[in-house]
Every structure is written in C-alpha cells, then in structure tokens.
Amino acid sequence: MMHNLSSEQSSSLVDRYRLSFHFMPAANWMNDPNGLIYFKGYYHLFYQHHPFSPYWGAMHWGHAISKDGVYWSHLPIALYPDESYDCDGCFSGCAVDNQGKLTLIYTGNINGEDNIQSQCAAQSEDGIHFEKYKQNPVIGFNPDGDLYNFRDPKVWMQDGLWHLIVGSSKEGRGRILLFRSEDLCSWHYSGVMAESDGDEGDMWECPDLFQIGDHHVLILSPMNMPGHRNIWKRGRFHTATGQFLTEEWGDLDYGHDFYAAQSFQDDQGRRIVIGWMDSWTGDKPTQQHGWSGAFTIPRVIELAPDGKPLFKPLPELQQLRQAGRRDEAGLIAEQMSVTADLTWTEECFEVHMQWVWTNSSLPTGLFHVRLVSDADCQEEICMTFALDRKTMHVVVAMDILHAEIGDHKTSICKCAIGPEWSFDLQLFVDRSSIELFLQGGEAVITNRIYPLGRYNRMLLQSVDGEVDMVHWDWWKLKDIWI
Ligand code: FRU
C-alpha cells in the first residue's frame, strides 16, 4: 500500500515546552522507543507514533536517523497499521540487520472481541521504505493462551539462530517467552524465559536482554507494579534451558517519566539505552500545543565492579556545551547557603557538581541543591541529599514545588557515598525535562517539568554538616533542532 504521510509534515505549534536537546516528534503523539539500531554508519530510532493527534491512537512507527546520536533528522513514517493483522496498531518492537537488510520485528494489534496480538516483520532495501513480510504474522498466537497480552518482541542472533523474546502474562504474573528461528519467518517456541515472583507486575512489557562482560542484563517494563518502574535484572541466560536466572535487580530510573526503555549496541561496542520520557499516567500539558512525548538523552550502560549497571550520558552530548563557567563555592558551613544566577537567558543547561562532606565525626549530613525559577509563583526544584554515615548511603529526593502546570512529583533513590565522603551529580535541564545522574550513574531521576518561568538561579544550602564544593561547572547547551 502507498502512503505519503511524513512525520514532519504538520509541525507542532511553537510552544515554550518544545525540547531543545531531546528527541521528540515533529508533531502529535509518541511513546516507546522502537527498533533502536546502529546500521550502516547511522543511528536509527523508531518510535510509537500517532500522526493524527497528540493522543494515543492506532500506532504507526515514526523514524529518525543520526550520524552521532545527538543531532537527529526525521524520516518518513516506516510502518502503517494497514493490514488485517495490524489494523489497530503496529505496536512496539525492534530492528535487526538481516544480511544487510534493515528488518523490523513488531507486534500487530487487533482490537475488539477478537483482540489478538501477533508478531510480524518488515524489511527494507534502502533503510527508509519498509515492506511487510508476506508470511505475516510470523508468530500468530500466544502459546501461553493470553491472546491480548503478547507484545514487544526483541530479537538477537546467537549461536547461528535468531532468538526472540516477547512480553506475556499468565495468572496475574508478567512473563517473558522465548522463540528461536533460522530465518525470522518460521519460529519455534522454546518456553518461558523468566516470570514475575508475584510482586513484579501482571504483564511484562518491552523486554530486552543483552550481555555485558560475563553478565546478562534483562530490562522490563512491568505493568501494575507499584511505582512507575522500569527495572533491570542482572543474572544469567542459560542457552540450553532457555531460562534467565536473576541474581540482582533494581530500577533503571527513579523518576516519574521513564518507561519502555530499549537498548542497542553501537559500532564502538557500547550498550546504549533510551527511554520514553513520559508516562501513561502523568498530566501532559503539551497536548494542548499539539504534541506529546519525547525520549531521554541516550545513556551508556556499564557494569560497576560490584556488577550493578551504571547509566552515563552519551559522551557525544558534550559537543552541545557552550558558554561554560566554573563557580567557586568552596566551603559551605552548616546553616549557610550560596546562590548563583545563570547569566544567560536560555533555560537549557548542564551542571556538574562534586562535593565532600567534611567534619567526618558527624553521623549525618543534609544538603539542598535548589533550582529556582524567575516566575512570581516561586517555582522550585528542590534536590535533597541526606547522608547517613552509618549505612554509608545518601538518600536523594527530587521535589517539583509550586508548579502551577503539571503534576506535583517527588522522586526518591539511594546511592552509596564515595571515597572521603564525596558525592557527584550531573544535571541536564531542558525546557520541559530534568535528568539527574548521581554518583557516576549509579542512579538516575528523570521528570518532565512545566515551569512558567525559567529555572535560572541555583541555591546550595548546607543544613546539617559542612560541605566542601570541589567542582561546580555549568554549560549552556545548544539546540539539536537546527
Ligand atoms: C508500552 C506499550 C507497549 C505497546 C505500546 C503501544 O508503553 O504499552 O507494550 O507495544 O506501548 O503503544
């Protein structure tokens, strides 16, 4: 079928929340990242897209490419819901390089009484236009029985066979099913790869499995697990049994606006993850401006010596830095504060801070980093760092305060304190988002924010204990939409 709708055809009304250095649709709705791949010299991303309104609807796959993972160009829509097996949506999935052909594997969705989700494929000769397989759906039914909860395939090549994992649900437990194939068309069911222990959600969306060093990491987006969670599990995938055994698990991000993350490996061997920077439940003030949804900045995943994943901003983003500045805060005594005003008028910036808590005899420490806006309503993002020397941990909270637009949000996480009671953070503020990377990526907090003014003043306040600010660097960040 011929289509000529382009995702950049109707551009969104200009509004103050359009992001400066995050990927977002030219207009209308987007959710999950799909088909992330480094292919023939380009980073490709696809995304769940409704090109007719800023609300979720029959899903298409939007498409964009980048040379460096920083600057993106929109391409024509890659998949349309135009076949009997995907007429109500081309749901999430992945991309693989099948002997030089960019190939997408996705879920076809049919609504109504005959609600069925099946797995389908499409391939491209030029990396832009896709033709769906004649054999679709390549996996017609869920062997688990739940015909509706059978979605979001992720495929990789291992030992000469294509492996496909897909989200499913049985008796109120999320699970992942494994299939194998020689040709991406004919698939054999290999059993249940992993299952919820009963407290980890009733449907596991967007599964993703990869190897780093000697470890395997599984990523999932569990539905109806308390909190807004996208979790990782580190463990071992046993090829012979097809099962994944978990050794440890945690959250990819502790904010409210991070879901459906997908990873891929680039030409440098780096494992990069991108999440949908929004959520199913939150208020979406940009919808009245004709668009909704964005991606987080790309994050490189590394494993710490203790085996925990670390999430670090893609280093190439440093090319966006301009107008850098270094503040000398020095010692901030107990009950004292230091203020810095941003000298530029832009609201998009990056901040690095590293401090140590001095007077080590104290059992605790309490430090605030407050970003204050120039609007009259005293909008503020308050980040609190509470050190407990007994447990050697810092509890970090991010509170969005006095915001007249958007939800009130509080996000909390815990990090180990560094050597000599040191702590570091890296903060990315865009026109409607904030991403806080803590302790070299041990934890990340991502939230959408909708300020009336600009967050352009920073207050450092030591409430309990003395803080020595070792580094305090700022950069204004360039726009990627030129
Ligand atoms: C996750 C999800 C997927 C599904 C897609 C539909 O956010 O619910 O499970 O494929 O979104 O847009």
PDB file of N, CA, C and O and ligand atoms in Angstrom, residues 29-34 48-49 56-61 90-93 107 109 117 148 151-153 203-207 221 223 259-260 276 280, ligand 1:
ATOM      1  N   TRP A  29       1.482  12.629  18.704  1.00  0.00           N
ATOM      2  CA  TRP A  29       1.822  11.730  19.818  1.00  0.00           C
ATOM      3  C   TRP A  29       3.008  10.818  19.546  1.00  0.00           C
ATOM      4  O   TRP A  29       3.151  10.290  18.451  1.00  0.00           O
ATOM      5  N   MET A  30       3.843  10.576  20.580  1.00  0.00           N
ATOM      6  CA  MET A  30       4.784   9.451  20.539  1.00  0.00           C
ATOM      7  C   MET A  30       4.901   8.809  21.914  1.00  0.00           C
ATOM      8  O   MET A  30       4.722   9.468  22.939  1.00  0.00           O
ATOM      9  N   ASN A  31       5.172   7.478  21.918  1.00  0.00           N
ATOM     10  CA  ASN A  31       5.547   6.829  23.177  1.00  0.00           C
ATOM     11  C   ASN A  31       6.824   6.008  22.972  1.00  0.00           C
ATOM     12  O   ASN A  31       7.866   6.608  22.681  1.00  0.00           O
ATOM     13  N   ASP A  32       6.785   4.708  23.122  1.00  0.00           N
ATOM     14  CA  ASP A  32       8.022   3.913  23.258  1.00  0.00           C
ATOM     15  C   ASP A  32       9.066   4.099  22.147  1.00  0.00           C
ATOM     16  O   ASP A  32       8.713   4.191  20.971  1.00  0.00           O
ATOM     17  N   PRO A  33      10.351   3.999  22.543  1.00  0.00           N
ATOM     18  CA  PRO A  33      11.399   3.812  21.536  1.00  0.00           C
ATOM     19  C   PRO A  33      11.271   2.418  20.926  1.00  0.00           C
ATOM     20  O   PRO A  33      11.020   1.441  21.634  1.00  0.00           O
ATOM     21  N   ASN A  34      11.420   2.325  19.633  1.00  0.00           N
ATOM     22  CA  ASN A  34      11.348   1.040  18.923  1.00  0.00           C
ATOM     23  C   ASN A  34      12.544   0.937  17.976  1.00  0.00           C
ATOM     24  O   ASN A  34      13.060   1.964  17.515  1.00  0.00           O
ATOM     25  N   GLN A  48       6.836   4.703  18.678  1.00  0.00           N
ATOM     26  CA  GLN A  48       5.380   4.563  18.641  1.00  0.00           C
ATOM     27  C   GLN A  48       4.806   5.948  18.376  1.00  0.00           C
ATOM     28  O   GLN A  48       5.084   6.902  19.126  1.00  0.00           O
ATOM     29  N   HIS A  49       4.002   6.041  17.326  1.00  0.00           N
ATOM     30  CA  HIS A  49       3.609   7.363  16.858  1.00  0.00           C
ATOM     31  C   HIS A  49       2.154   7.360  16.403  1.00  0.00           C
ATOM     32  O   HIS A  49       1.734   6.447  15.672  1.00  0.00           O
ATOM     33  N   TRP A  56      -2.786   9.115  22.130  1.00  0.00           N
ATOM     34  CA  TRP A  56      -2.513   7.746  21.677  1.00  0.00           C
ATOM     35  C   TRP A  56      -3.629   7.304  20.740  1.00  0.00           C
ATOM     36  O   TRP A  56      -4.797   7.644  20.937  1.00  0.00           O
ATOM     37  N   GLY A  57      -3.308   6.547  19.717  1.00  0.00           N
ATOM     38  CA  GLY A  57      -4.311   6.032  18.769  1.00  0.00           C
ATOM     39  C   GLY A  57      -3.692   4.864  18.027  1.00  0.00           C
ATOM     40  O   GLY A  57      -2.757   4.242  18.530  1.00  0.00           O
ATOM     41  N   ALA A  58      -4.192   4.551  16.826  1.00  0.00           N
ATOM     42  CA  ALA A  58      -3.627   3.436  16.058  1.00  0.00           C
ATOM     43  C   ALA A  58      -2.146   3.733  15.809  1.00  0.00           C
ATOM     44  O   ALA A  58      -1.793   4.722  15.163  1.00  0.00           O
ATOM     45  N   MET A  59      -1.306   2.870  16.325  1.00  0.00           N
ATOM     46  CA  MET A  59       0.130   3.158  16.311  1.00  0.00           C
ATOM     47  C   MET A  59       0.775   2.954  14.946  1.00  0.00           C
ATOM     48  O   MET A  59       0.584   1.936  14.289  1.00  0.00           O
ATOM     49  N   HIS A  60       1.583   3.948  14.556  1.00  0.00           N
ATOM     50  CA  HIS A  60       2.472   3.891  13.405  1.00  0.00           C
ATOM     51  C   HIS A  60       3.906   3.817  13.978  1.00  0.00           C
ATOM     52  O   HIS A  60       4.096   4.046  15.174  1.00  0.00           O
ATOM     53  N   TRP A  61       4.873   3.575  13.130  1.00  0.00           N
ATOM     54  CA  TRP A  61       6.268   3.705  13.570  1.00  0.00           C
ATOM     55  C   TRP A  61       6.871   4.955  12.925  1.00  0.00           C
ATOM     56  O   TRP A  61       7.063   4.987  11.690  1.00  0.00           O
ATOM     57  N   CYS A  90       0.604  -0.866  14.880  1.00  0.00           N
ATOM     58  CA  CYS A  90       1.893  -1.545  14.811  1.00  0.00           C
ATOM     59  C   CYS A  90       2.566  -1.219  16.138  1.00  0.00           C
ATOM     60  O   CYS A  90       3.101  -0.129  16.326  1.00  0.00           O
ATOM     61  N   PHE A  91       2.458  -2.150  17.076  1.00  0.00           N
ATOM     62  CA  PHE A  91       2.958  -1.908  18.428  1.00  0.00           C
ATOM     63  C   PHE A  91       4.482  -2.094  18.480  1.00  0.00           C
ATOM     64  O   PHE A  91       5.121  -2.417  17.487  1.00  0.00           O
ATOM     65  N   SER A  92       5.013  -1.946  19.690  1.00  0.00           N
ATOM     66  CA  SER A  92       6.475  -1.874  19.854  1.00  0.00           C
ATOM     67  C   SER A  92       7.219  -3.112  19.376  1.00  0.00           C
ATOM     68  O   SER A  92       6.675  -4.219  19.350  1.00  0.00           O
ATOM     69  N   GLY A  93       8.503  -2.892  19.074  1.00  0.00           N
ATOM     70  CA  GLY A  93       9.356  -3.977  18.618  1.00  0.00           C
ATOM     71  C   GLY A  93      10.764  -3.473  18.395  1.00  0.00           C
ATOM     72  O   GLY A  93      11.156  -2.426  18.919  1.00  0.00           O
ATOM     73  N   THR A 107       4.810  -5.896  16.953  1.00  0.00           N
ATOM     74  CA  THR A 107       3.554  -6.563  17.305  1.00  0.00           C
ATOM     75  C   THR A 107       2.413  -5.969  16.495  1.00  0.00           C
ATOM     76  O   THR A 107       2.221  -4.747  16.490  1.00  0.00           O
ATOM     77  N   ASN A 109      -1.488  -5.414  16.197  1.00  0.00           N
ATOM     78  CA  ASN A 109      -2.562  -5.387  17.199  1.00  0.00           C
ATOM     79  C   ASN A 109      -3.930  -5.286  16.526  1.00  0.00           C
ATOM     80  O   ASN A 109      -4.139  -4.455  15.643  1.00  0.00           O
ATOM     81  N   GLN A 117      -2.889 -10.117  19.586  1.00  0.00           N
ATOM     82  CA  GLN A 117      -1.578  -9.542  19.309  1.00  0.00           C
ATOM     83  C   GLN A 117      -0.710 -10.644  18.723  1.00  0.00           C
ATOM     84  O   GLN A 117      -0.678 -11.767  19.260  1.00  0.00           O
ATOM     85  N   TYR A 148      -4.286 -11.399  24.077  1.00  0.00           N
ATOM     86  CA  TYR A 148      -4.140  -9.945  24.096  1.00  0.00           C
ATOM     87  C   TYR A 148      -2.771  -9.498  24.627  1.00  0.00           C
ATOM     88  O   TYR A 148      -2.177  -8.561  24.121  1.00  0.00           O
ATOM     89  N   ARG A 151       3.207  -9.110  23.428  1.00  0.00           N
ATOM     90  CA  ARG A 151       3.724  -7.997  22.616  1.00  0.00           C
ATOM     91  C   ARG A 151       5.177  -7.610  22.938  1.00  0.00           C
ATOM     92  O   ARG A 151       5.723  -7.997  23.951  1.00  0.00           O
ATOM     93  N   ASP A 152       5.709  -6.770  22.039  1.00  0.00           N
ATOM     94  CA  ASP A 152       7.005  -6.104  22.162  1.00  0.00           C
ATOM     95  C   ASP A 152       8.201  -7.052  21.983  1.00  0.00           C
ATOM     96  O   ASP A 152       9.032  -7.229  22.885  1.00  0.00           O
ATOM     97  N   PRO A 153       8.325  -7.661  20.791  1.00  0.00           N
ATOM     98  CA  PRO A 153       9.435  -8.590  20.545  1.00  0.00           C
ATOM     99  C   PRO A 153      10.791  -7.894  20.500  1.00  0.00           C
ATOM    100  O   PRO A 153      10.904  -6.778  19.998  1.00  0.00           O
ATOM    101  N   MET A 203       1.956  -7.909  33.752  1.00  0.00           N
ATOM    102  CA  MET A 203       2.308  -8.048  32.327  1.00  0.00           C
ATOM    103  C   MET A 203       3.667  -7.406  32.156  1.00  0.00           C
ATOM    104  O   MET A 203       3.890  -6.294  32.633  1.00  0.00           O
ATOM    105  N   TRP A 204       4.592  -8.121  31.514  1.00  0.00           N
ATOM    106  CA  TRP A 204       5.927  -7.557  31.323  1.00  0.00           C
ATOM    107  C   TRP A 204       6.035  -7.007  29.906  1.00  0.00           C
ATOM    108  O   TRP A 204       6.184  -7.764  28.946  1.00  0.00           O
ATOM    109  N   GLU A 205       5.997  -5.653  29.808  1.00  0.00           N
ATOM    110  CA  GLU A 205       6.103  -5.010  28.506  1.00  0.00           C
ATOM    111  C   GLU A 205       7.580  -4.767  28.169  1.00  0.00           C
ATOM    112  O   GLU A 205       8.426  -4.653  29.060  1.00  0.00           O
ATOM    113  N   CYS A 206       7.837  -4.639  26.893  1.00  0.00           N
ATOM    114  CA  CYS A 206       9.139  -4.216  26.363  1.00  0.00           C
ATOM    115  C   CYS A 206      10.343  -4.939  26.982  1.00  0.00           C
ATOM    116  O   CYS A 206      11.271  -4.295  27.504  1.00  0.00           O
ATOM    117  N   PRO A 207      10.395  -6.277  26.931  1.00  0.00           N
ATOM    118  CA  PRO A 207      11.583  -6.971  27.446  1.00  0.00           C
ATOM    119  C   PRO A 207      12.781  -6.751  26.526  1.00  0.00           C
ATOM    120  O   PRO A 207      12.623  -6.538  25.324  1.00  0.00           O
ATOM    121  N   SER A 221       9.512  -3.546  31.473  1.00  0.00           N
ATOM    122  CA  SER A 221       8.586  -2.508  31.918  1.00  0.00           C
ATOM    123  C   SER A 221       7.349  -3.225  32.464  1.00  0.00           C
ATOM    124  O   SER A 221       6.446  -3.589  31.702  1.00  0.00           O
ATOM    125  N   MET A 223       3.805  -3.908  34.131  1.00  0.00           N
ATOM    126  CA  MET A 223       2.545  -3.192  34.348  1.00  0.00           C
ATOM    127  C   MET A 223       2.026  -3.538  35.738  1.00  0.00           C
ATOM    128  O   MET A 223       2.120  -4.671  36.184  1.00  0.00           O
ATOM    129  N   TYR A 259      10.039   5.111  30.876  1.00  0.00           N
ATOM    130  CA  TYR A 259       9.341   3.836  30.685  1.00  0.00           C
ATOM    131  C   TYR A 259       9.717   3.263  29.326  1.00  0.00           C
ATOM    132  O   TYR A 259      10.213   3.974  28.443  1.00  0.00           O
ATOM    133  N   ALA A 260       9.464   1.952  29.184  1.00  0.00           N
ATOM    134  CA  ALA A 260       9.598   1.254  27.897  1.00  0.00           C
ATOM    135  C   ALA A 260      10.986   1.391  27.291  1.00  0.00           C
ATOM    136  O   ALA A 260      11.143   1.457  26.068  1.00  0.00           O
ATOM    137  N   TRP A 276      11.353   6.189  26.990  1.00  0.00           N
ATOM    138  CA  TRP A 276      10.268   7.143  26.700  1.00  0.00           C
ATOM    139  C   TRP A 276      10.216   8.106  27.888  1.00  0.00           C
ATOM    140  O   TRP A 276      10.032   7.669  29.026  1.00  0.00           O
ATOM    141  N   TRP A 280       2.356   6.739  31.275  1.00  0.00           N
ATOM    142  CA  TRP A 280       0.956   6.533  30.900  1.00  0.00           C
ATOM    143  C   TRP A 280       0.014   7.329  31.793  1.00  0.00           C
ATOM    144  O   TRP A 280      -1.093   7.641  31.392  1.00  0.00           O
TER     145      TRP A 280
HETATM  146  C1  FRU B   1       4.468   0.242  26.381  1.00  0.00           C
HETATM  147  C2  FRU B   1       3.357  -0.212  25.419  1.00  0.00           C
HETATM  148  C3  FRU B   1       3.764  -1.495  24.713  1.00  0.00           C
HETATM  149  C4  FRU B   1       2.957  -1.435  23.455  1.00  0.00           C
HETATM  150  C5  FRU B   1       2.963   0.037  23.147  1.00  0.00           C
HETATM  151  C6  FRU B   1       1.706   0.521  22.467  1.00  0.00           C
HETATM  152  O1  FRU B   1       4.419   1.597  26.698  1.00  0.00           O
HETATM  153  O2  FRU B   1       2.153  -0.379  26.135  1.00  0.00           O
HETATM  154  O3  FRU B   1       3.546  -2.665  25.466  1.00  0.00           O
HETATM  155  O4  FRU B   1       3.527  -2.197  22.418  1.00  0.00           O
HETATM  156  O5  FRU B   1       3.143   0.712  24.373  1.00  0.00           O
HETATM  157  O6  FRU B   1       1.827   1.838  22.030  1.00  0.00           O
END
